[in-house]
Tab-separated table of N, CA, C and O in Angstrom:
chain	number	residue	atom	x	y	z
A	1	UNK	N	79.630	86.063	73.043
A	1	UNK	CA	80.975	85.864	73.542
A	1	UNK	C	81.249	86.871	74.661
A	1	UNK	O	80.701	87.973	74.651
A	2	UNK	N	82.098	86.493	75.629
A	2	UNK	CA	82.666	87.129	76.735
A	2	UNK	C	84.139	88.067	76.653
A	2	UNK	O	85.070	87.718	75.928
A	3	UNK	N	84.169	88.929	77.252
A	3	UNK	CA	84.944	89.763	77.061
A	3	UNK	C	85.696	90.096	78.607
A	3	UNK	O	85.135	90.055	79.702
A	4	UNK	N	86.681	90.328	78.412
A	4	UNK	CA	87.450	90.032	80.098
A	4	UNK	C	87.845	92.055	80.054
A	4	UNK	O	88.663	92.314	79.171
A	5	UNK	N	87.353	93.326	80.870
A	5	UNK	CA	87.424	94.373	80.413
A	5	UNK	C	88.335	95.109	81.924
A	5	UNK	O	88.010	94.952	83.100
A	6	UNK	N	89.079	95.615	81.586
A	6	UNK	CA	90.186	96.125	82.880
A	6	UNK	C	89.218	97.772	83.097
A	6	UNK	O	89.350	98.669	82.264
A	7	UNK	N	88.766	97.845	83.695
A	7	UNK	CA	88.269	98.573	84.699
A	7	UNK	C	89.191	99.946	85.322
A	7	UNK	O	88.898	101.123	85.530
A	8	UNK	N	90.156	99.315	85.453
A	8	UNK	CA	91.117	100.430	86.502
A	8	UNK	C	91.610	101.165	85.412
A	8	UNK	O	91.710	102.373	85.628
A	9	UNK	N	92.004	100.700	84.111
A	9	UNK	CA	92.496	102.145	83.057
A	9	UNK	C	91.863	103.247	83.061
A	9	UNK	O	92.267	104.399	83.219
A	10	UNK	N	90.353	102.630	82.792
A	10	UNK	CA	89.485	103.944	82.471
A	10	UNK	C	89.363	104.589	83.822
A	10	UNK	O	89.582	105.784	83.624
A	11	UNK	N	89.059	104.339	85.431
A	11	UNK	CA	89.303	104.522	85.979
A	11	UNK	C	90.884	105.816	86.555
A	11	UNK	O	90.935	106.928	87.080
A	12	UNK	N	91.693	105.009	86.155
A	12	UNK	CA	92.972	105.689	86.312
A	12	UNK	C	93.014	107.288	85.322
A	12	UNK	O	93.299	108.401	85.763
A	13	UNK	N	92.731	107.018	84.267
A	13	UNK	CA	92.833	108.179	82.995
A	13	UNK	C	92.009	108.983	83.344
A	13	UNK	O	92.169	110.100	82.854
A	14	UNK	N	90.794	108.805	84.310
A	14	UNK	CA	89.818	109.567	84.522
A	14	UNK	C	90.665	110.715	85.860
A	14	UNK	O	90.776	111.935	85.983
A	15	UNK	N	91.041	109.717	86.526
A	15	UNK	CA	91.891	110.572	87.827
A	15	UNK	C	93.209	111.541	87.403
A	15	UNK	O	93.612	112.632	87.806
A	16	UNK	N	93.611	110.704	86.513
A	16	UNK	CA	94.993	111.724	85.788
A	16	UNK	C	94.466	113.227	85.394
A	16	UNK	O	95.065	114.235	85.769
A	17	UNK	N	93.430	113.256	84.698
A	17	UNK	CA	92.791	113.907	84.219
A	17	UNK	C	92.543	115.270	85.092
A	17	UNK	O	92.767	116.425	84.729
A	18	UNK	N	91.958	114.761	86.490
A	18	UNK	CA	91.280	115.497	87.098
A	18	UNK	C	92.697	116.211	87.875
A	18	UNK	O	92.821	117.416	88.095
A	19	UNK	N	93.528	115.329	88.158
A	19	UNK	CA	94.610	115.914	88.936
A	19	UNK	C	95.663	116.706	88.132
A	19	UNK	O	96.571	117.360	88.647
A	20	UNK	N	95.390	116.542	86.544
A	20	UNK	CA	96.289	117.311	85.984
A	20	UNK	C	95.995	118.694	86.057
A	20	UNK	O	96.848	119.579	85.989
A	21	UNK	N	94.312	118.936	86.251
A	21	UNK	CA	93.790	119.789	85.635
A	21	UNK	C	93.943	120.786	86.970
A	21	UNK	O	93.077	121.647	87.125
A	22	UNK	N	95.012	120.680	87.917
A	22	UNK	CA	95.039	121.282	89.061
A	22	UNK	C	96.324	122.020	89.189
A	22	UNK	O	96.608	122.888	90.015
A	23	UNK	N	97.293	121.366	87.913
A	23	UNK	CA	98.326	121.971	87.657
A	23	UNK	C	98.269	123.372	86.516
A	23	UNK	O	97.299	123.596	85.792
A	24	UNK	N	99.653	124.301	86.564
A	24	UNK	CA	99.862	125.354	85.713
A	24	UNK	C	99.373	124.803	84.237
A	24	UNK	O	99.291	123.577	84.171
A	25	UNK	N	99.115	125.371	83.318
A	25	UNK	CA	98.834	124.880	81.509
A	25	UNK	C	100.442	124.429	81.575
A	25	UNK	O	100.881	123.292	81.745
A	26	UNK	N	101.225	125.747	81.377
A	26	UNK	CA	102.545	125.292	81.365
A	26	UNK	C	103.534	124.964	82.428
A	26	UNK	O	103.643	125.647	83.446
A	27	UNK	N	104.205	123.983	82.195
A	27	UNK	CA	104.751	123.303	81.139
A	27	UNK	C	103.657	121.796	81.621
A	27	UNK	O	103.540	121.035	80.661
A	28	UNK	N	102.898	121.312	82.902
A	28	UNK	CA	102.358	120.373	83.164
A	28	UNK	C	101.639	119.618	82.180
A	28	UNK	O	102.033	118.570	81.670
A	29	UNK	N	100.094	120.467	81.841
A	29	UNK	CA	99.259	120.274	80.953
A	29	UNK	C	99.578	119.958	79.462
A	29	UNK	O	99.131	119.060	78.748
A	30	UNK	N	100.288	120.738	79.248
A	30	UNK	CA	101.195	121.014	77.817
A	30	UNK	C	101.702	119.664	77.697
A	30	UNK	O	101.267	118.834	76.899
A	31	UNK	N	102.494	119.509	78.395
A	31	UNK	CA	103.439	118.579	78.471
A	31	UNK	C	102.771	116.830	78.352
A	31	UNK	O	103.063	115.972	77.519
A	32	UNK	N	101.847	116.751	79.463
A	32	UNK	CA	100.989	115.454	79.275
A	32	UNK	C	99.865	115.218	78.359
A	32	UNK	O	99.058	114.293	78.269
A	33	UNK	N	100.090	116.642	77.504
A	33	UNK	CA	98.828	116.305	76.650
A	33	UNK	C	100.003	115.607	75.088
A	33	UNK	O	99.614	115.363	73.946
A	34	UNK	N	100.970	115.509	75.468
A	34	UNK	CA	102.200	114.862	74.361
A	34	UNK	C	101.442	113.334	74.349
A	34	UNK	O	100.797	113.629	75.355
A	35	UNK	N	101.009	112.040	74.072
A	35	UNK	CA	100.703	111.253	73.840
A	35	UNK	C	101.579	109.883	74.604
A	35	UNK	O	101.005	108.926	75.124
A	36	UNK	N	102.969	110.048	74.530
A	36	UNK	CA	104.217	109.234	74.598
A	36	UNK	C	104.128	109.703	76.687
A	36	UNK	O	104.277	108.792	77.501
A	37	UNK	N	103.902	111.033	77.114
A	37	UNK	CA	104.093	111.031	77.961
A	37	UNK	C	102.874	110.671	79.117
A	37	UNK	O	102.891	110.111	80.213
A	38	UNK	N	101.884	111.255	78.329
A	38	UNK	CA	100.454	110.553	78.852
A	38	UNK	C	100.773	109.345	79.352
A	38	UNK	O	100.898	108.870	80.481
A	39	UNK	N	100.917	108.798	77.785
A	39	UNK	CA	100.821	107.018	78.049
A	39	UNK	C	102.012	106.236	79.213
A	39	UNK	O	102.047	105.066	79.596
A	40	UNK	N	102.960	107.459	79.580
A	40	UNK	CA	104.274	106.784	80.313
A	40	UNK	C	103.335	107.004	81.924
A	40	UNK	O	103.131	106.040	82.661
A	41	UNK	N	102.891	108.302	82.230
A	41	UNK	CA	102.310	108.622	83.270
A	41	UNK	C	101.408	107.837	83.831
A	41	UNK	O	101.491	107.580	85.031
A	42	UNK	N	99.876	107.070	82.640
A	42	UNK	CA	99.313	105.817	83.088
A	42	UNK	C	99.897	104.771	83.322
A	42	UNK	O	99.558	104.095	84.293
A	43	UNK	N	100.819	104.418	82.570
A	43	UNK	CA	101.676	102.950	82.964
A	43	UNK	C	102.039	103.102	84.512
A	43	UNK	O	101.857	102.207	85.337
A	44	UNK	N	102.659	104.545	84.835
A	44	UNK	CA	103.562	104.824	85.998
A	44	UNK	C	102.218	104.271	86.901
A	44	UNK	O	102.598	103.206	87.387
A	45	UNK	N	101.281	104.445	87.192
A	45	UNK	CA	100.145	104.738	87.894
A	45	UNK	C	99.317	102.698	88.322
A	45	UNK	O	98.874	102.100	89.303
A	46	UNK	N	99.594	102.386	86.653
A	46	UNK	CA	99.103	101.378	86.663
A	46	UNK	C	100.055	100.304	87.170
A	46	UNK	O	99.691	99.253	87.698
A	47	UNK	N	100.784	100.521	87.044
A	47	UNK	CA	101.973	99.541	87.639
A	47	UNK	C	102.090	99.075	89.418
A	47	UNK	O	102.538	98.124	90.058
A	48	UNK	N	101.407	100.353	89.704
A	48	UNK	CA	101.729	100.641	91.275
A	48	UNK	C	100.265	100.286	92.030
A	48	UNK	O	100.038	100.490	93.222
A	49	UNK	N	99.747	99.965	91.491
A	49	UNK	CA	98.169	100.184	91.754
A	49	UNK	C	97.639	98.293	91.347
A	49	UNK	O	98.211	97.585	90.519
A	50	UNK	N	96.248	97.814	92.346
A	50	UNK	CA	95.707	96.591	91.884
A	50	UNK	C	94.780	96.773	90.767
A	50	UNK	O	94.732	97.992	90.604
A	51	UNK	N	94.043	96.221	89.938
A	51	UNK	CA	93.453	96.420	88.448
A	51	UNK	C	92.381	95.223	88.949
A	51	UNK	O	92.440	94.150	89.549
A	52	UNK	N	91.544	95.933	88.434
A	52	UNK	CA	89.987	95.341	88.377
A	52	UNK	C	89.208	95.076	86.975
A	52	UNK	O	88.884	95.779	86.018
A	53	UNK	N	89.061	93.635	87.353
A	53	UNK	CA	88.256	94.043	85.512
A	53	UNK	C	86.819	92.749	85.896
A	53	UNK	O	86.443	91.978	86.778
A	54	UNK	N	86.451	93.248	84.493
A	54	UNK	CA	84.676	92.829	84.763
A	54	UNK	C	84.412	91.961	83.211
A	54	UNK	O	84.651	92.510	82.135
A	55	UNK	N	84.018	90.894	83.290
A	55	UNK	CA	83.512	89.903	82.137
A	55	UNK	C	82.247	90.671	81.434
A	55	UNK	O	81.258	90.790	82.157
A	56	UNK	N	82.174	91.141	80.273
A	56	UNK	CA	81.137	92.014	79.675
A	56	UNK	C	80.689	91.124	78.248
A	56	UNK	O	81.584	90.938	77.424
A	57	UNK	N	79.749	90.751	78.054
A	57	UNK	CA	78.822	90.496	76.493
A	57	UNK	C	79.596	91.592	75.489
A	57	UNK	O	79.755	92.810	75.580
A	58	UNK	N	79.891	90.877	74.765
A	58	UNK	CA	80.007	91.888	73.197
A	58	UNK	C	79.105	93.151	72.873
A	58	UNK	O	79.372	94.260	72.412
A	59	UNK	N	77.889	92.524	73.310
A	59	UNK	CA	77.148	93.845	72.824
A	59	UNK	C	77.036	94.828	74.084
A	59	UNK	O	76.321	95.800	73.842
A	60	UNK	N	77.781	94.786	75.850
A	60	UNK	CA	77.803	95.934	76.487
A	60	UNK	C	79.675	96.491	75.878
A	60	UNK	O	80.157	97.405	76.547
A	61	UNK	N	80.053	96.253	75.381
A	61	UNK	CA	81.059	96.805	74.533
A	61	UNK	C	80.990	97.693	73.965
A	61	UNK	O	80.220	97.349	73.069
A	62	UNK	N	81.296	98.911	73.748
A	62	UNK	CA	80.629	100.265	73.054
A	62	UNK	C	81.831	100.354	71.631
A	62	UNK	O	83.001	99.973	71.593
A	63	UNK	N	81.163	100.871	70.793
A	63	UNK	CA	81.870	100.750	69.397
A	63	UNK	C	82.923	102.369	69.344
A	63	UNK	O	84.081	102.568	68.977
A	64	UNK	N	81.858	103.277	69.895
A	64	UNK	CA	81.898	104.972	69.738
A	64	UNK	C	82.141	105.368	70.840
A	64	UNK	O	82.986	105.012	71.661
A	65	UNK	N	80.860	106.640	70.871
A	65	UNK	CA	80.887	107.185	72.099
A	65	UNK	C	80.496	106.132	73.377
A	65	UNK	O	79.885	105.070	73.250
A	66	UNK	N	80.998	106.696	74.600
A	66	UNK	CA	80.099	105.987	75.698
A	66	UNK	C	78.538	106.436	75.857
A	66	UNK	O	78.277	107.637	75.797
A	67	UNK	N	77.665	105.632	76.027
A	67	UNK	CA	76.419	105.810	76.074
A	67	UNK	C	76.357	105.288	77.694
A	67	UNK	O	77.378	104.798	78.178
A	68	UNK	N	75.207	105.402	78.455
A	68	UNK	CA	74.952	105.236	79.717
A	68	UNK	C	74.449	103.419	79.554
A	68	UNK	O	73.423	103.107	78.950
A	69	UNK	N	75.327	102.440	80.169
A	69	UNK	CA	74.977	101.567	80.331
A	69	UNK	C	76.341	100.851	79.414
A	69	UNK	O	76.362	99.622	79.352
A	70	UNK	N	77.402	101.608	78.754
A	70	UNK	CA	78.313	100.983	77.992
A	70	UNK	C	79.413	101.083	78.803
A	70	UNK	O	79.277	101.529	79.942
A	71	UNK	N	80.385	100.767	78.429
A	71	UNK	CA	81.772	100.662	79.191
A	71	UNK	C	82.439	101.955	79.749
A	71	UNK	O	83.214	102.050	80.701
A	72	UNK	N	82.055	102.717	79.105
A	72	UNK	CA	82.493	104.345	79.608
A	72	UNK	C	81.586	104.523	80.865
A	72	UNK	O	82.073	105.255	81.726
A	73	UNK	N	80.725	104.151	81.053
A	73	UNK	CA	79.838	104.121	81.885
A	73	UNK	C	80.243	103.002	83.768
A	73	UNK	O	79.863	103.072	84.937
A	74	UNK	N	81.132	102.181	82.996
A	74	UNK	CA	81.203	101.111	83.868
A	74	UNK	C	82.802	101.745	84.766
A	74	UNK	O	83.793	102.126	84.143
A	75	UNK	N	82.729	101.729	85.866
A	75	UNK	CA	83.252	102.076	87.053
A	75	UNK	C	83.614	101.445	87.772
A	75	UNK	O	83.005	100.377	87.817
A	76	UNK	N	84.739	101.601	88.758
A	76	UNK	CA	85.564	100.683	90.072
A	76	UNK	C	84.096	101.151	90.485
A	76	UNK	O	83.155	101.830	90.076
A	77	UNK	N	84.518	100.316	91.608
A	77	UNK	CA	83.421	100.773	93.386
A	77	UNK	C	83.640	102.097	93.617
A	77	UNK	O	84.754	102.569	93.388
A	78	UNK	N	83.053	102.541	93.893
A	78	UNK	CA	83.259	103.863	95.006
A	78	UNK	C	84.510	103.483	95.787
A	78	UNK	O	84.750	102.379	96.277
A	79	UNK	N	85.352	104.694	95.827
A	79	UNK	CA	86.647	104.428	96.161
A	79	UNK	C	86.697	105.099	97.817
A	79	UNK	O	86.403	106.291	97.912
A	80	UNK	N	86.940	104.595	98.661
A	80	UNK	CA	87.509	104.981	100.147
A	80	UNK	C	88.317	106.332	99.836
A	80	UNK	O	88.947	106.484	98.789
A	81	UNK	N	88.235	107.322	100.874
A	81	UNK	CA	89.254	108.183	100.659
A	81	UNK	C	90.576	107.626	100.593
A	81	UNK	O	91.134	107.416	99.516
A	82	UNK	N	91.066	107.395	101.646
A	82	UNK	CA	92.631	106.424	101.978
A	82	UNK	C	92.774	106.291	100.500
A	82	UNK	O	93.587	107.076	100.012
A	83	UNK	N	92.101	105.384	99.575
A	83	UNK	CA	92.805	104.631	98.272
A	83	UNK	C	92.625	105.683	97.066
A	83	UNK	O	93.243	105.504	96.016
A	84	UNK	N	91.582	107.018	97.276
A	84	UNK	CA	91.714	107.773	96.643
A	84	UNK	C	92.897	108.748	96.635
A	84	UNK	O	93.737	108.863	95.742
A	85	UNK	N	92.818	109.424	97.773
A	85	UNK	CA	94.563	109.989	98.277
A	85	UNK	C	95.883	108.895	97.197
A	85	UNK	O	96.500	109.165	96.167
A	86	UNK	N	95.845	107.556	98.148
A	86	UNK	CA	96.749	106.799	97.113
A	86	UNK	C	96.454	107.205	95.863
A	86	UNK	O	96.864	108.237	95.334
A	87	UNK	N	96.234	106.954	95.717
A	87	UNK	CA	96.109	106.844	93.767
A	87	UNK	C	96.155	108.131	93.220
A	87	UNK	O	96.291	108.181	91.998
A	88	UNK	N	96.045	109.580	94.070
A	88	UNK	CA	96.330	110.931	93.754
A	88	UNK	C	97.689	110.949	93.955
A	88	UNK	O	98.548	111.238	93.123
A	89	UNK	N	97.866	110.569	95.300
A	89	UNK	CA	99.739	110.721	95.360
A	89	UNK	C	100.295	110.032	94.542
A	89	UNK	O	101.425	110.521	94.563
A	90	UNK	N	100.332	108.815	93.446
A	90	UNK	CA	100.986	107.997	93.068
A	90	UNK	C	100.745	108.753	91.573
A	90	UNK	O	101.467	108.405	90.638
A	91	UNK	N	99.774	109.733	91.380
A	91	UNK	CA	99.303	110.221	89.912
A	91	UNK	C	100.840	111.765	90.179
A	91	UNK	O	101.711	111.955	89.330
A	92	UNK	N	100.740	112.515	91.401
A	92	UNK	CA	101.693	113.986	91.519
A	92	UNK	C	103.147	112.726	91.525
A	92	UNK	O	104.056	112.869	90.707
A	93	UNK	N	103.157	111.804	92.331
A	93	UNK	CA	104.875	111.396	91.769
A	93	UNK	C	104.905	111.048	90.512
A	93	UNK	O	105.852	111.530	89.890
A	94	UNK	N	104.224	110.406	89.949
A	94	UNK	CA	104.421	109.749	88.647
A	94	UNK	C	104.548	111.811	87.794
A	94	UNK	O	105.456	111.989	86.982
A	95	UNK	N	104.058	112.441	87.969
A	95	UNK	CA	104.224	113.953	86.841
A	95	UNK	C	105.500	114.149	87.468
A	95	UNK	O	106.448	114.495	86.764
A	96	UNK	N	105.678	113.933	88.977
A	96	UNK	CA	107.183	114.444	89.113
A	96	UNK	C	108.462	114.129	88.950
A	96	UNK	O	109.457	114.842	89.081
A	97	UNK	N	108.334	112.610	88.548
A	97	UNK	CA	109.152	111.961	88.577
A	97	UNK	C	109.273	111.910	86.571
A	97	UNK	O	110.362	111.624	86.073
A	98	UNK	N	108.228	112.170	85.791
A	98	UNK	CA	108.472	111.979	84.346
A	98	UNK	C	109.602	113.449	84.120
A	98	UNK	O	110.698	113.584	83.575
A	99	UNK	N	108.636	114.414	84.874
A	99	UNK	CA	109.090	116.288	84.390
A	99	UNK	C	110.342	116.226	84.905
A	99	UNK	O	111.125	117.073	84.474
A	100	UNK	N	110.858	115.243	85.929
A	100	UNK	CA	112.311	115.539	86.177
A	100	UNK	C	113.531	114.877	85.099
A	100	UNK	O	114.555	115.343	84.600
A	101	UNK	N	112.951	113.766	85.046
A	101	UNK	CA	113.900	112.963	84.026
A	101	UNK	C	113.756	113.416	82.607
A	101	UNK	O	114.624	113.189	81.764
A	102	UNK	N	112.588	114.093	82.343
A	102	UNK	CA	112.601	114.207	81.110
A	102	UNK	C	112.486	115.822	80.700
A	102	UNK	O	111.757	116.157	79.766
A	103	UNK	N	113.168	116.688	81.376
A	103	UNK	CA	113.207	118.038	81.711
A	103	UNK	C	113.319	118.788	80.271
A	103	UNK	O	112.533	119.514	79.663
A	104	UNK	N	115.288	118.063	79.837
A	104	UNK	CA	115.244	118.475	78.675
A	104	UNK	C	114.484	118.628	77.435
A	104	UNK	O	114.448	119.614	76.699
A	105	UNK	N	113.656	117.084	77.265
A	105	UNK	CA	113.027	116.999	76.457
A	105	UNK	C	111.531	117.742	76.153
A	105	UNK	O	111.065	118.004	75.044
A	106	UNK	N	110.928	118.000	77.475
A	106	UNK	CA	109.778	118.739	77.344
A	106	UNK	C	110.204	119.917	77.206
A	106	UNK	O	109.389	120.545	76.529
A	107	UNK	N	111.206	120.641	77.552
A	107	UNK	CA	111.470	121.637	77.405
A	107	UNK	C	111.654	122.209	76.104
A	107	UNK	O	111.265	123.337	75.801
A	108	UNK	N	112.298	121.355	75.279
A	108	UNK	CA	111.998	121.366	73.531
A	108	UNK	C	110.984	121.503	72.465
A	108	UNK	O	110.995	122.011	71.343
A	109	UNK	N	109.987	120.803	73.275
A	109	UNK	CA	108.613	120.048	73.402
A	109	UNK	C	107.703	121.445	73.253
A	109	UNK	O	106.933	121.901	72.408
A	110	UNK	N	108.092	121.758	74.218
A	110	UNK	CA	106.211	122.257	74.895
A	110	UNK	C	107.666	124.190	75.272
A	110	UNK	O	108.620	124.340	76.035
A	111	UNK	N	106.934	125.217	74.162
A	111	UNK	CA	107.192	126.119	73.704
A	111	UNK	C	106.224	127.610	74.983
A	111	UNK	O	105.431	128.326	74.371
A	112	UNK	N	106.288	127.734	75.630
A	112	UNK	CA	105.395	128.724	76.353
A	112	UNK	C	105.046	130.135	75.210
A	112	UNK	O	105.913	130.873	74.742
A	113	UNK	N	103.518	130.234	74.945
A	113	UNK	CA	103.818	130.797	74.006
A	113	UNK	C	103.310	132.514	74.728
A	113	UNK	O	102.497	133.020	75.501
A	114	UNK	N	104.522	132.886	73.768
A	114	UNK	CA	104.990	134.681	74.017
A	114	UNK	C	103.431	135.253	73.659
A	114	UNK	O	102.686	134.718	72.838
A	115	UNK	N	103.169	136.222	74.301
A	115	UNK	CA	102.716	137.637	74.100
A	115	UNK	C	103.077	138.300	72.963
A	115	UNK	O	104.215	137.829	72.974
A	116	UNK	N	103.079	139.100	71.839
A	116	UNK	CA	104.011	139.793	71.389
A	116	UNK	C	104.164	141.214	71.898
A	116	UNK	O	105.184	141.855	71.648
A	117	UNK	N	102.912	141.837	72.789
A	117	UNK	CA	102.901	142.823	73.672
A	117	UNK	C	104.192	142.487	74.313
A	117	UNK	O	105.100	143.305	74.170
A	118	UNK	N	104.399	141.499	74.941
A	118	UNK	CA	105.170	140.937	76.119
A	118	UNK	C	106.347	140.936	75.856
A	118	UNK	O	107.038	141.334	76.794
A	119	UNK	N	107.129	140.526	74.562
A	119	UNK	CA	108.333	140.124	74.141
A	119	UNK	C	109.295	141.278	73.524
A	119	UNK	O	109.220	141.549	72.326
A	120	UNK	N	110.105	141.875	74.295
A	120	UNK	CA	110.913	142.951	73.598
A	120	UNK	C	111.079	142.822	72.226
A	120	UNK	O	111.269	141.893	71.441
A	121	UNK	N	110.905	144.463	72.146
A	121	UNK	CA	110.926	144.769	70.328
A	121	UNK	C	112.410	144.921	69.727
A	121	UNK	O	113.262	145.627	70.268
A	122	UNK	N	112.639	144.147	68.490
A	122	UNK	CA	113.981	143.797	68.015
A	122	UNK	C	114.058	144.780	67.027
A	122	UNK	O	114.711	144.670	65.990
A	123	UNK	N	113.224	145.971	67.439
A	123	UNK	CA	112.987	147.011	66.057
A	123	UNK	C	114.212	147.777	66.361
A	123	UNK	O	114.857	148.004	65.338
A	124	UNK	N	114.614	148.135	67.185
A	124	UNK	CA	115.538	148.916	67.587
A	124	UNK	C	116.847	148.806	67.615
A	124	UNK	O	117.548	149.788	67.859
A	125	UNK	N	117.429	147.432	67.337
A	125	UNK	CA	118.670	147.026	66.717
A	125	UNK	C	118.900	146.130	68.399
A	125	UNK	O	119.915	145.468	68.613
């Protein structure tokens, strides 16, 4: 049996990835490693963007890990700069546009964590 496999997710998650990893831990990293916001950030990305997918056999379907020759393995084309840029700029609006609207909430969220060297001592009244 045939399998109809979208291409541009794994694709996309791979780029999020790389461009997150260019931001501060906090509050960026922190923040998109929340699940709810991840998943809002790919939608943002995928929405804006064309999607490629590839007809695959059941058995190039990978159960687990990706192995070389399984779907983790399987890739857009080599991307043009021009559409790489795109798809970087559309990955920094989509973080800027979640961290603004959702300011309060990450801010609740995602805790910067203290030093205790760092944090004045309450020994003293």
């Amino acid at each position: 049996m045939k399998t109809v496999v979208n291409l541009t997710q794994q694709s996309v998650v791979e780029e999020i990835e790389s461009v997150l990893n260019t931001y501060p831990s906090h509050p960026y990293q922190q923040a998109f490693a929340i699940p709810d916001l991840r998943q809002e950030l790919i939608t943002f990305v995928l929405k804006r963007i064309p999607s490629f997918y590839s007809v695959m056999s059941d058995e190039e379907i990978p159960l687990a890990e990706p192995e070389q020759g399984s779907l983790g393995y399987y890739k857009l084309p080599r991307k043009p700069l021009e559409q790489q840029l795109h798809l970087q700029n559309l990955i920094h609006q989509g973080i800027c546009l979640i961290v603004q609207e959702k300011s309060d909430w990450i801010s609740r969220r995602v805790c910067e964590t203290v030093q205790p060297a760092c944090e004045p001592s309450h020994w003293f009244g």
